Tab-separated table of C-alpha atoms and ligand atoms in Angstrom:
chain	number	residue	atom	x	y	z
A	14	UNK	CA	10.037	-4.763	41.130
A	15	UNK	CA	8.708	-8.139	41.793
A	16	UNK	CA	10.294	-10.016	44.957
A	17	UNK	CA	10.637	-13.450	44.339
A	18	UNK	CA	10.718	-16.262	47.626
A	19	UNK	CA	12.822	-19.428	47.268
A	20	UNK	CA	11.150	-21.504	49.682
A	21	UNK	CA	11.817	-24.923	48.175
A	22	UNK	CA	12.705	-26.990	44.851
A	23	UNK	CA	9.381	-26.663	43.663
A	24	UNK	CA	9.502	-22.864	43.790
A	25	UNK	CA	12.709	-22.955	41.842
A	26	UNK	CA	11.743	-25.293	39.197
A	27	UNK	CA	8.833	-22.934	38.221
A	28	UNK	CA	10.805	-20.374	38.498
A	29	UNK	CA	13.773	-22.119	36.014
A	30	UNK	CA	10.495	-22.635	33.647
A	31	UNK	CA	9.852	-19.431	33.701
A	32	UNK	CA	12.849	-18.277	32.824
A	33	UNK	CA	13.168	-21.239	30.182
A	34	UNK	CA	9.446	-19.684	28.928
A	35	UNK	CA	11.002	-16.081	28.824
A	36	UNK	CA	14.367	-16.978	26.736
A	37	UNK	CA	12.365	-18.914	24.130
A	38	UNK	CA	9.705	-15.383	23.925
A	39	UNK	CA	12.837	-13.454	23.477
A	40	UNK	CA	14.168	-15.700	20.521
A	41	UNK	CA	10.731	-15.860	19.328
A	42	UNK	CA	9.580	-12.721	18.584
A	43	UNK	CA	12.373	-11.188	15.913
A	44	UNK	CA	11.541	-14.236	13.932
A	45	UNK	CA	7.384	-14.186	14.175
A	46	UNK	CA	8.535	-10.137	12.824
A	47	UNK	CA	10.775	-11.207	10.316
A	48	UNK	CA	7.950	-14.265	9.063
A	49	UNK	CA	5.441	-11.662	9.381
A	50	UNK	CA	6.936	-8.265	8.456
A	51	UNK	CA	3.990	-5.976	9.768
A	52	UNK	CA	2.152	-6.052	13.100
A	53	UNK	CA	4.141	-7.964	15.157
A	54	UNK	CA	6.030	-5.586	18.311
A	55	UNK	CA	4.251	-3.686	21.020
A	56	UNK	CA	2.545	-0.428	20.362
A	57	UNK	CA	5.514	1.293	19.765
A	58	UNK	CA	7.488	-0.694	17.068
A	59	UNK	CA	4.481	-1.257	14.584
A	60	UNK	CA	6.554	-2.334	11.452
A	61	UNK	CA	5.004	-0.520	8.277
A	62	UNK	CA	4.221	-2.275	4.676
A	63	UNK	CA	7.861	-1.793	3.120
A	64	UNK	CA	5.624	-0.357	0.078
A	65	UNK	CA	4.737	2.477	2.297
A	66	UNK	CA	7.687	2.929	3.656
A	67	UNK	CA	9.166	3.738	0.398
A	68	UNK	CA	6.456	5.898	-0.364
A	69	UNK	CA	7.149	8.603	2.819
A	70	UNK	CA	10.496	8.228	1.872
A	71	UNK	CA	9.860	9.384	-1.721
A	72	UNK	CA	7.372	12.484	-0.555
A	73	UNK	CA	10.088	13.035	1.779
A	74	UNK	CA	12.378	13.407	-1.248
A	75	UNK	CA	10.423	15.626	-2.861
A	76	UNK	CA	10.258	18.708	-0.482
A	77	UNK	CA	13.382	20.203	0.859
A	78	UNK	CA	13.254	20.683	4.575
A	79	UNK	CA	15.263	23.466	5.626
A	80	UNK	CA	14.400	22.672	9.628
A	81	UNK	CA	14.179	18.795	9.583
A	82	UNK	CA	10.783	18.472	10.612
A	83	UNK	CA	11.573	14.822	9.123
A	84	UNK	CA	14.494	13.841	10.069
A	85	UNK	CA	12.813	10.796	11.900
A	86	UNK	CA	12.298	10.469	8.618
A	87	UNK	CA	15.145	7.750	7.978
A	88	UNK	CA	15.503	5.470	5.399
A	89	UNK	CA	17.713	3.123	7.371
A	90	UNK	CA	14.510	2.933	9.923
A	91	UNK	CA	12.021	0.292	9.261
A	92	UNK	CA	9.961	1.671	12.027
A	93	UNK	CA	7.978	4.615	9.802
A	94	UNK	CA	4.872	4.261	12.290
A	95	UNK	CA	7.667	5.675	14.850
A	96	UNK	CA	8.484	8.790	12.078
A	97	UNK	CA	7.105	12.236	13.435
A	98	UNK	CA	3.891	13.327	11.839
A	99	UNK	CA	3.260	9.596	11.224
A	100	UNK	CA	-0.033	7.231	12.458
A	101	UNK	CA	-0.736	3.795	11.620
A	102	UNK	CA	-3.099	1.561	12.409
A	103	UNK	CA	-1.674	-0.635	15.530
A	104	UNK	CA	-3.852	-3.914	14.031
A	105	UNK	CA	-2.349	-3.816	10.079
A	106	UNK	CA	0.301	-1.587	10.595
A	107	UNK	CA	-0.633	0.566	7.683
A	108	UNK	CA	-0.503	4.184	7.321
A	109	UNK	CA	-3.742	6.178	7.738
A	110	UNK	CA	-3.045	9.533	8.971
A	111	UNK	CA	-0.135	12.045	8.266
A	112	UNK	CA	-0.247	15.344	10.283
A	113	UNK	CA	2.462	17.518	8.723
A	114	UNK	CA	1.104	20.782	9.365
A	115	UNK	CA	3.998	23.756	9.892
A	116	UNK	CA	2.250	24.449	13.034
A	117	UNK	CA	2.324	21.370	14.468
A	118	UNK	CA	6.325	21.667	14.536
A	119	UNK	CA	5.900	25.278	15.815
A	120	UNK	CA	9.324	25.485	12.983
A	121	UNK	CA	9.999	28.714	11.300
A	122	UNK	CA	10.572	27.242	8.054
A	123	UNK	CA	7.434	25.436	6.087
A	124	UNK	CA	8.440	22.551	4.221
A	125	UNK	CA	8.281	23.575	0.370
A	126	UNK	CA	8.244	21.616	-3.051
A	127	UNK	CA	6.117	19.656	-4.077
A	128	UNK	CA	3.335	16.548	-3.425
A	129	UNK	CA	5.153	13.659	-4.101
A	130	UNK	CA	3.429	11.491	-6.775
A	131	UNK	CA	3.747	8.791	-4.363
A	132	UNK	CA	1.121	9.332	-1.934
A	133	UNK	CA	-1.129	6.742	-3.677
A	134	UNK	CA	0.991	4.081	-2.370
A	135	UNK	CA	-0.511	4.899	0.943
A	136	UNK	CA	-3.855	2.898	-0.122
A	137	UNK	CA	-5.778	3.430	3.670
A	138	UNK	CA	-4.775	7.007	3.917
A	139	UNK	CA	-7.480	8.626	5.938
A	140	UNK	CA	-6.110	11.921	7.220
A	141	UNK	CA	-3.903	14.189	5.539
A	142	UNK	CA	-2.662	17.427	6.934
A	143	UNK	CA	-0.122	19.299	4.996
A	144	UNK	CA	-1.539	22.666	6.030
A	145	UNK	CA	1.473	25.719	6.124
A	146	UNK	CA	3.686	24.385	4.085
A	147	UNK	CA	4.879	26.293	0.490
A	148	UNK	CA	4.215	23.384	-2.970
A	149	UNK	CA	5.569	26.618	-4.624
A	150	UNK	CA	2.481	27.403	-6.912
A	151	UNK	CA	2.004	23.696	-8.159
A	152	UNK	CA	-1.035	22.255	-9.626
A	153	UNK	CA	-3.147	20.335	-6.926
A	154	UNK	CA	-1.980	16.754	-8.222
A	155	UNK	CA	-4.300	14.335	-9.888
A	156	UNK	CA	-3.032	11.471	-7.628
A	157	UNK	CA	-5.466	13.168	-5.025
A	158	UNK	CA	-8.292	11.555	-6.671
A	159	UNK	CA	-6.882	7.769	-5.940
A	160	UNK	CA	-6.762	8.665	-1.990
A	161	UNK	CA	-9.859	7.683	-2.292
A	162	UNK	CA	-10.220	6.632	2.009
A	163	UNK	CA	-9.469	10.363	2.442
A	164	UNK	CA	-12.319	11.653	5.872
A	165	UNK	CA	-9.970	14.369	5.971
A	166	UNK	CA	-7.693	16.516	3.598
A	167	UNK	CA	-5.994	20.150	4.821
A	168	UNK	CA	-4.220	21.862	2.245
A	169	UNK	CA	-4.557	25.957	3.399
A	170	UNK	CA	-2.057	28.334	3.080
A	171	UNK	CA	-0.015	26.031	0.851
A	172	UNK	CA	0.543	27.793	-1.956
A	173	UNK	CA	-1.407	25.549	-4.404
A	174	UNK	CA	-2.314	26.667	-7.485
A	175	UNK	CA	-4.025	26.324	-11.043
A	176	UNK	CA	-8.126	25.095	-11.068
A	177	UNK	CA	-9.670	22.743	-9.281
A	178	UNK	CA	-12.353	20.592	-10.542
A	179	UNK	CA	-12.468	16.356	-10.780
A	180	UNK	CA	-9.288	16.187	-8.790
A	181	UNK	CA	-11.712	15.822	-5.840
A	182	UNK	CA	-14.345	14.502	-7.600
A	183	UNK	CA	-13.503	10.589	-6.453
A	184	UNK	CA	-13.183	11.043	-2.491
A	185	UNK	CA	-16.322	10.071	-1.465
A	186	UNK	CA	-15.636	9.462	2.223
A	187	UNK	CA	-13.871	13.176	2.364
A	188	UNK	CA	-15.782	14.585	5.685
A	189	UNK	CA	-13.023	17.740	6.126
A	190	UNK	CA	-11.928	19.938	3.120
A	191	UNK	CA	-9.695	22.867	3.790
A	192	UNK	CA	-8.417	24.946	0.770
A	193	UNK	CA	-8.419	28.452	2.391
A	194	UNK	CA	-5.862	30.872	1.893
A	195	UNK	CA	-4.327	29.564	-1.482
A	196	UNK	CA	-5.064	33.010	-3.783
A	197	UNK	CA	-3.666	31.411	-6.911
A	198	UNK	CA	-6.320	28.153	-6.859
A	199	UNK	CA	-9.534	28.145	-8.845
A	200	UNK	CA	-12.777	26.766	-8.714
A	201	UNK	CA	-13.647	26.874	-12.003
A	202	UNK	CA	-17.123	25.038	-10.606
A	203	UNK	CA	-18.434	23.216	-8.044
A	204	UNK	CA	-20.133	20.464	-9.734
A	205	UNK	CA	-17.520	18.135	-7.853
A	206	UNK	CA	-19.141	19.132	-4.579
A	207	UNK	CA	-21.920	16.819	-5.599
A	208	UNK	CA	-19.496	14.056	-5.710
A	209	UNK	CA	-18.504	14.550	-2.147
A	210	UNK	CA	-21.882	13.506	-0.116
A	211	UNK	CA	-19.815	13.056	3.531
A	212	UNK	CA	-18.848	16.421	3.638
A	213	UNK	CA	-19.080	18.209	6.635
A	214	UNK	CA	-16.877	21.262	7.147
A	215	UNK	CA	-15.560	23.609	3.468
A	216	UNK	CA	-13.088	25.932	3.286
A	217	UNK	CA	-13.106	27.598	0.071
A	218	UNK	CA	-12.134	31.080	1.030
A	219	UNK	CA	-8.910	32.729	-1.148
B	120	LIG	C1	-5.032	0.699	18.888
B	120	LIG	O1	-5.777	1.699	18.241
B	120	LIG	C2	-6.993	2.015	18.843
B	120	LIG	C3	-7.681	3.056	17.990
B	120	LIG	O2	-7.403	2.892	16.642
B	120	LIG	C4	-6.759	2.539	20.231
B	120	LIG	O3	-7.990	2.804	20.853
B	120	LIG	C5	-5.977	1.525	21.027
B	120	LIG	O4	-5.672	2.056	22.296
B	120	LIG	C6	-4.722	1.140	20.313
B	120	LIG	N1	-4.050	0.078	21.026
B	120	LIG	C7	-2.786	0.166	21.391
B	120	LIG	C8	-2.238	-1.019	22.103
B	120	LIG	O5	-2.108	1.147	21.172
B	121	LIG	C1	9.810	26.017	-7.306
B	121	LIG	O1	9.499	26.035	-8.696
B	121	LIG	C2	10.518	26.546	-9.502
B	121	LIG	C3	10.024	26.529	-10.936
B	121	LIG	O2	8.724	27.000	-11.019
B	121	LIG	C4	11.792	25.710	-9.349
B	121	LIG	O3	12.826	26.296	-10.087
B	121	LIG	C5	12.180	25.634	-7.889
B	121	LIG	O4	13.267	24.750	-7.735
B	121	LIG	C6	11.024	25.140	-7.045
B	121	LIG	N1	11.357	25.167	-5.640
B	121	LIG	C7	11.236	24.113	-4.843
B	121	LIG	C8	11.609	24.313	-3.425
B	121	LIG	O5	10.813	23.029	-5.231
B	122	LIG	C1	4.662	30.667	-3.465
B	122	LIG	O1	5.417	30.107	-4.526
B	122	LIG	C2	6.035	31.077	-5.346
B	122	LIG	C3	6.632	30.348	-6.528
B	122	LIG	O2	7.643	29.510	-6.172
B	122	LIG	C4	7.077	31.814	-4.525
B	122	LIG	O3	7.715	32.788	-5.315
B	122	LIG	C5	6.403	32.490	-3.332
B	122	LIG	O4	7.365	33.034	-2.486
B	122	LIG	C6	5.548	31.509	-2.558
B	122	LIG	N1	4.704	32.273	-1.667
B	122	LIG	C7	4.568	31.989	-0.384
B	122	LIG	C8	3.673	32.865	0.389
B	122	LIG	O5	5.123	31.054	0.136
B	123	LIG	C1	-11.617	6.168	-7.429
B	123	LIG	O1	-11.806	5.392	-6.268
B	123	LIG	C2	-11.913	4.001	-6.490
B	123	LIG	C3	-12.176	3.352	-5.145
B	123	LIG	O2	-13.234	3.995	-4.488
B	123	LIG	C4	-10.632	3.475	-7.112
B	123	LIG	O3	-10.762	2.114	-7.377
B	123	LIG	C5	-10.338	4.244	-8.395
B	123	LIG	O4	-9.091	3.846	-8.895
B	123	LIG	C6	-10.332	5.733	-8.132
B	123	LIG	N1	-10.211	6.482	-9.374
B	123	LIG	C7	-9.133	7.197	-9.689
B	123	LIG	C8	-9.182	7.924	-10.998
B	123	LIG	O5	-8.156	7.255	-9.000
Protein backbone atom coordinates (compact mmCIF):
# COMPACT_ATOMS: atom_id res chain seq x y z
CA UNK A 1 0.00 0.00 0.00
CA UNK A 2 1.24 3.35 -0.90
CA UNK A 3 0.29 6.28 1.65
CA UNK A 4 -0.38 9.27 -0.06
CA UNK A 5 0.10 13.08 1.94
CA UNK A 6 -2.22 15.96 0.96
CA UNK A 7 -0.18 18.72 2.03
CA UNK A 8 -1.36 21.38 -0.41
CA UNK A 9 -3.08 22.13 -3.96
CA UNK A 10 -0.08 21.31 -5.67
CA UNK A 11 0.05 17.82 -4.17
CA UNK A 12 -3.51 17.29 -5.24
CA UNK A 13 -3.28 18.49 -8.69
CA UNK A 14 -0.53 15.86 -9.39
CA UNK A 15 -2.24 13.62 -7.78
CA UNK A 16 -5.78 14.43 -9.99
CA UNK A 17 -3.13 13.97 -13.06
CA UNK A 18 -2.31 10.99 -12.01
CA UNK A 19 -5.35 9.68 -11.72
CA UNK A 20 -6.42 11.49 -15.10
CA UNK A 21 -2.98 9.49 -16.52
CA UNK A 22 -4.31 6.14 -14.98
CA UNK A 23 -8.09 6.31 -16.43
CA UNK A 24 -6.83 7.12 -19.93
CA UNK A 25 -4.08 3.69 -19.46
CA UNK A 26 -7.12 1.81 -18.47
CA UNK A 27 -9.19 2.87 -21.65
CA UNK A 28 -6.12 2.50 -23.56
CA UNK A 29 -4.98 -0.72 -23.38
CA UNK A 30 -8.20 -3.05 -24.62
CA UNK A 31 -8.00 -0.94 -27.69
CA UNK A 32 -3.90 -1.01 -28.39
CA UNK A 33 -5.08 -5.24 -27.91
CA UNK A 34 -7.87 -5.09 -30.06
CA UNK A 35 -5.58 -2.76 -32.93
CA UNK A 36 -2.91 -5.14 -32.28
CA UNK A 37 -4.37 -8.60 -31.57
CA UNK A 38 -1.08 -10.34 -30.23
CA UNK A 39 1.44 -9.11 -27.65
CA UNK A 40 -0.16 -6.54 -26.02
CA UNK A 41 -1.16 -7.57 -21.88
CA UNK A 42 1.27 -8.41 -19.15
CA UNK A 43 2.98 -11.72 -18.97
CA UNK A 44 0.06 -13.47 -18.23
CA UNK A 45 -2.57 -12.54 -20.93
CA UNK A 46 -0.22 -12.99 -24.07
CA UNK A 47 -2.99 -13.06 -26.82
CA UNK A 48 -2.08 -15.94 -29.40
CA UNK A 49 -2.21 -15.62 -33.47
CA UNK A 50 -6.07 -16.54 -33.88
CA UNK A 51 -4.47 -19.03 -36.63
CA UNK A 52 -2.96 -20.89 -33.81
CA UNK A 53 -5.50 -20.75 -31.75
CA UNK A 54 -7.61 -22.64 -34.08
CA UNK A 55 -5.02 -25.00 -34.61
CA UNK A 56 -4.83 -26.36 -30.61
CA UNK A 57 -8.32 -26.26 -30.84
CA UNK A 58 -8.43 -28.65 -33.83
CA UNK A 59 -5.57 -31.18 -32.23
CA UNK A 60 -7.67 -30.79 -29.30
CA UNK A 61 -10.54 -32.17 -31.40
CA UNK A 62 -8.86 -34.87 -32.51
CA UNK A 63 -8.00 -36.89 -29.29
CA UNK A 64 -10.66 -37.72 -26.83
CA UNK A 65 -9.69 -36.83 -23.32
CA UNK A 66 -11.25 -38.99 -20.92
CA UNK A 67 -9.58 -36.83 -17.77
CA UNK A 68 -9.60 -33.24 -19.25
CA UNK A 69 -6.08 -32.65 -19.20
CA UNK A 70 -7.39 -29.77 -21.67
CA UNK A 71 -10.09 -28.44 -20.50
CA UNK A 72 -8.22 -24.98 -20.31
CA UNK A 73 -8.46 -25.87 -23.52
CA UNK A 74 -11.54 -23.49 -24.43
CA UNK A 75 -12.58 -22.29 -27.50
CA UNK A 76 -14.44 -19.33 -26.05
CA UNK A 77 -10.77 -18.32 -24.53
CA UNK A 78 -8.65 -16.16 -26.63
CA UNK A 79 -5.95 -16.50 -24.10
CA UNK A 80 -4.34 -20.10 -25.51
CA UNK A 81 -0.79 -18.95 -24.09
CA UNK A 82 -2.86 -19.27 -20.63
CA UNK A 83 -4.09 -23.15 -21.85
CA UNK A 84 -2.24 -25.91 -19.70
CA UNK A 85 0.60 -27.59 -21.48
CA UNK A 86 0.86 -24.35 -23.51
CA UNK A 87 4.20 -21.78 -23.98
CA UNK A 88 4.50 -18.90 -26.13
CA UNK A 89 6.84 -16.59 -26.74
CA UNK A 90 6.01 -13.38 -24.38
CA UNK A 91 7.61 -10.92 -27.40
CA UNK A 92 5.29 -12.40 -30.61
CA UNK A 93 2.95 -14.22 -28.74
CA UNK A 94 3.34 -17.31 -30.83
CA UNK A 95 3.35 -20.81 -29.83
CA UNK A 96 6.71 -22.60 -29.48
CA UNK A 97 6.50 -25.26 -27.00
CA UNK A 98 3.66 -27.79 -26.09
CA UNK A 99 4.40 -30.14 -23.11
CA UNK A 100 1.55 -32.66 -23.13
CA UNK A 101 3.20 -35.50 -21.69
CA UNK A 102 0.67 -38.01 -19.50
CA UNK A 103 3.11 -37.57 -16.80
CA UNK A 104 3.17 -34.18 -16.58
CA UNK A 105 -0.69 -34.33 -15.51
CA UNK A 106 0.21 -37.25 -13.16
CA UNK A 107 -3.73 -38.37 -14.88
CA UNK A 108 -4.57 -41.97 -15.10
CA UNK A 109 -5.93 -41.76 -18.44
CA UNK A 110 -3.41 -40.86 -21.57
CA UNK A 111 -4.97 -38.82 -24.07
CA UNK A 112 -5.60 -41.17 -27.23
CA UNK A 113 -6.43 -40.58 -31.04
CA UNK A 114 -4.70 -39.17 -33.15
CA UNK A 115 -2.03 -36.11 -34.29
CA UNK A 116 -4.12 -33.62 -35.53
CA UNK A 117 -3.15 -32.60 -39.11
CA UNK A 118 -3.09 -29.21 -37.82
CA UNK A 119 0.03 -28.90 -36.02
CA UNK A 120 1.69 -27.17 -39.03
CA UNK A 121 -0.24 -24.17 -38.32
CA UNK A 122 2.00 -23.77 -35.36
CA UNK A 123 4.90 -22.38 -37.80
CA UNK A 124 7.64 -21.56 -34.60
CA UNK A 125 6.93 -24.78 -32.88
CA UNK A 126 10.10 -25.63 -31.08
CA UNK A 127 9.24 -28.20 -28.43
CA UNK A 128 6.85 -30.87 -28.65
CA UNK A 129 6.14 -33.35 -25.95
CA UNK A 130 3.35 -35.73 -26.46
CA UNK A 131 5.15 -38.53 -24.64
CA UNK A 132 2.42 -41.27 -22.79
CA UNK A 133 -0.26 -40.70 -24.61
CA UNK A 134 -2.10 -43.75 -26.92
CA UNK A 135 -2.39 -42.30 -31.24
CA UNK A 136 -3.88 -45.88 -31.28
CA UNK A 137 -1.33 -47.51 -33.77
CA UNK A 138 -1.36 -44.52 -36.33
CA UNK A 139 1.19 -43.78 -38.86
CA UNK A 140 3.73 -41.07 -37.58
CA UNK A 141 2.10 -38.17 -39.77
CA UNK A 142 3.85 -36.58 -42.67
CA UNK A 143 2.95 -33.06 -41.35
CA UNK A 144 5.99 -33.76 -38.94
CA UNK A 145 8.29 -32.93 -41.65
CA UNK A 146 6.85 -29.10 -42.02
CA UNK A 147 7.66 -28.50 -38.09
CA UNK A 148 10.55 -27.78 -39.41
CA UNK A 149 11.79 -25.25 -35.97
CA UNK A 150 11.37 -28.56 -34.08
CA UNK A 151 14.97 -28.60 -31.15
CA UNK A 152 12.86 -31.03 -29.56
CA UNK A 153 10.25 -33.83 -30.43
CA UNK A 154 9.08 -36.74 -27.64
CA UNK A 155 6.88 -39.21 -28.97
CA UNK A 156 7.70 -42.62 -26.53
CA UNK A 157 5.34 -44.89 -25.41
CA UNK A 158 2.73 -43.50 -27.79
CA UNK A 159 1.67 -46.14 -29.58
CA UNK A 160 2.90 -44.98 -33.04
CA UNK A 161 3.17 -47.16 -35.64
CA UNK A 162 4.03 -48.16 -39.37
CA UNK A 163 7.95 -47.13 -40.76
CA UNK A 164 9.71 -44.33 -40.33
CA UNK A 165 11.92 -42.85 -42.85
CA UNK A 166 11.73 -38.99 -44.60
CA UNK A 167 9.06 -38.03 -42.14
CA UNK A 168 12.05 -36.69 -40.14
CA UNK A 169 14.15 -36.16 -42.80
CA UNK A 170 13.35 -32.08 -42.97
CA UNK A 171 13.94 -31.07 -39.15
CA UNK A 172 17.16 -29.87 -39.27
CA UNK A 173 17.27 -27.95 -35.99
CA UNK A 174 15.80 -31.32 -34.14
CA UNK A 175 18.47 -31.49 -31.06
CA UNK A 176 16.07 -34.20 -28.91
CA UNK A 177 14.47 -37.30 -30.60
CA UNK A 178 12.61 -39.73 -28.44
CA UNK A 179 10.83 -42.73 -30.15
CA UNK A 180 11.39 -45.41 -27.43
CA UNK A 181 8.93 -47.78 -26.44
CA UNK A 182 6.62 -47.74 -29.62
CA UNK A 183 7.03 -51.80 -30.64
CA UNK A 184 4.89 -51.41 -33.73
CA UNK A 185 7.29 -48.42 -35.45
CA UNK A 186 9.99 -49.21 -37.98
CA UNK A 187 13.09 -47.96 -39.08
CA UNK A 188 13.22 -49.27 -42.22
CA UNK A 189 16.81 -47.14 -42.40
CA UNK A 190 18.54 -44.55 -41.02
CA UNK A 191 19.66 -42.64 -43.92
CA UNK A 192 17.40 -39.72 -42.46
CA UNK A 193 19.75 -39.51 -39.50
CA UNK A 194 22.10 -37.80 -41.88
CA UNK A 195 19.55 -35.20 -42.42
CA UNK A 196 19.40 -34.35 -38.79
CA UNK A 197 23.08 -32.73 -38.08
CA UNK A 198 21.84 -30.94 -34.47
CA UNK A 199 21.12 -34.01 -32.95
CA UNK A 200 22.11 -34.61 -29.65
CA UNK A 201 20.25 -37.21 -27.60
CA UNK A 202 18.30 -40.69 -29.80
CA UNK A 203 15.99 -42.86 -28.57
CA UNK A 204 15.39 -45.57 -30.90
CA UNK A 205 14.86 -48.45 -28.57
CA UNK A 206 11.34 -50.69 -29.22
C1 LIG B 1 10.10 -13.50 -21.62
O1 LIG B 1 10.74 -14.69 -22.01
C2 LIG B 1 12.08 -14.79 -21.63
C3 LIG B 1 12.62 -16.09 -22.19
O2 LIG B 1 12.04 -16.42 -23.41
C4 LIG B 1 12.18 -14.78 -20.13
O3 LIG B 1 13.54 -14.83 -19.75
C5 LIG B 1 11.54 -13.52 -19.60
O4 LIG B 1 11.55 -13.55 -18.19
C6 LIG B 1 10.14 -13.39 -20.10
N1 LIG B 1 9.58 -12.13 -19.68
C7 LIG B 1 8.43 -12.04 -19.03
C8 LIG B 1 7.99 -10.67 -18.68
O5 LIG B 1 7.78 -13.02 -18.73
C1 LIG C 1 -8.64 -46.17 -32.97
O1 LIG C 1 -8.64 -46.70 -34.29
C2 LIG C 1 -9.78 -47.44 -34.61
C3 LIG C 1 -9.61 -47.96 -36.03
O2 LIG C 1 -8.34 -48.46 -36.23
C4 LIG C 1 -11.03 -46.57 -34.48
O3 LIG C 1 -12.17 -47.36 -34.71
C5 LIG C 1 -11.10 -45.97 -33.10
O4 LIG C 1 -12.17 -45.06 -33.03
C6 LIG C 1 -9.81 -45.23 -32.77
N1 LIG C 1 -9.83 -44.74 -31.41
C7 LIG C 1 -9.59 -43.47 -31.09
C8 LIG C 1 -9.63 -43.14 -29.65
O5 LIG C 1 -9.33 -42.61 -31.93
C1 LIG D 1 -2.51 -49.26 -28.99
O1 LIG D 1 -3.51 -49.10 -29.98
C2 LIG D 1 -4.23 -50.28 -30.24
C3 LIG D 1 -5.12 -50.01 -31.43
O2 LIG D 1 -6.07 -49.08 -31.18
C4 LIG D 1 -5.02 -50.65 -29.00
O3 LIG D 1 -5.76 -51.82 -29.22
C5 LIG D 1 -4.07 -50.86 -27.83
O4 LIG D 1 -4.79 -51.04 -26.65
C6 LIG D 1 -3.12 -49.69 -27.67
N1 LIG D 1 -2.06 -50.10 -26.78
C7 LIG D 1 -1.66 -49.38 -25.75
C8 LIG D 1 -0.57 -49.94 -24.94
O5 LIG D 1 -2.14 -48.31 -25.48
C1 LIG E 1 11.04 -28.26 -45.01
O1 LIG E 1 11.44 -27.12 -44.27
C2 LIG E 1 11.41 -25.91 -45.00
C3 LIG E 1 11.93 -24.83 -44.07
O2 LIG E 1 13.14 -25.22 -43.48
C4 LIG E 1 10.00 -25.61 -45.46
O3 LIG E 1 9.99 -24.44 -46.21
C5 LIG E 1 9.47 -26.78 -46.28
O4 LIG E 1 8.13 -26.56 -46.59
C6 LIG E 1 9.61 -28.08 -45.51
N1 LIG E 1 9.26 -29.22 -46.34
C7 LIG E 1 8.19 -29.97 -46.13
C8 LIG E 1 7.99 -31.12 -47.06
O5 LIG E 1 7.39 -29.75 -45.26
Amino acid sequence: MTMIMFSGGGNSLKLAHAFFILLVLVHLRPALEFISGVGVGDANNIRCPETERQALLKFKKALVDDNGQLSSWRSKDKYCCNWKGVHCSNQTGHVLELHLSENRFNADQPLRGMISPSLPELPDLTFLDLSQNDFNQSNLPELIRSLSNLKHLDLSRTNLSGPISHQLENLSHLQYLNLLGNRFIIIENLEWLSHLPSIEYLDLLP
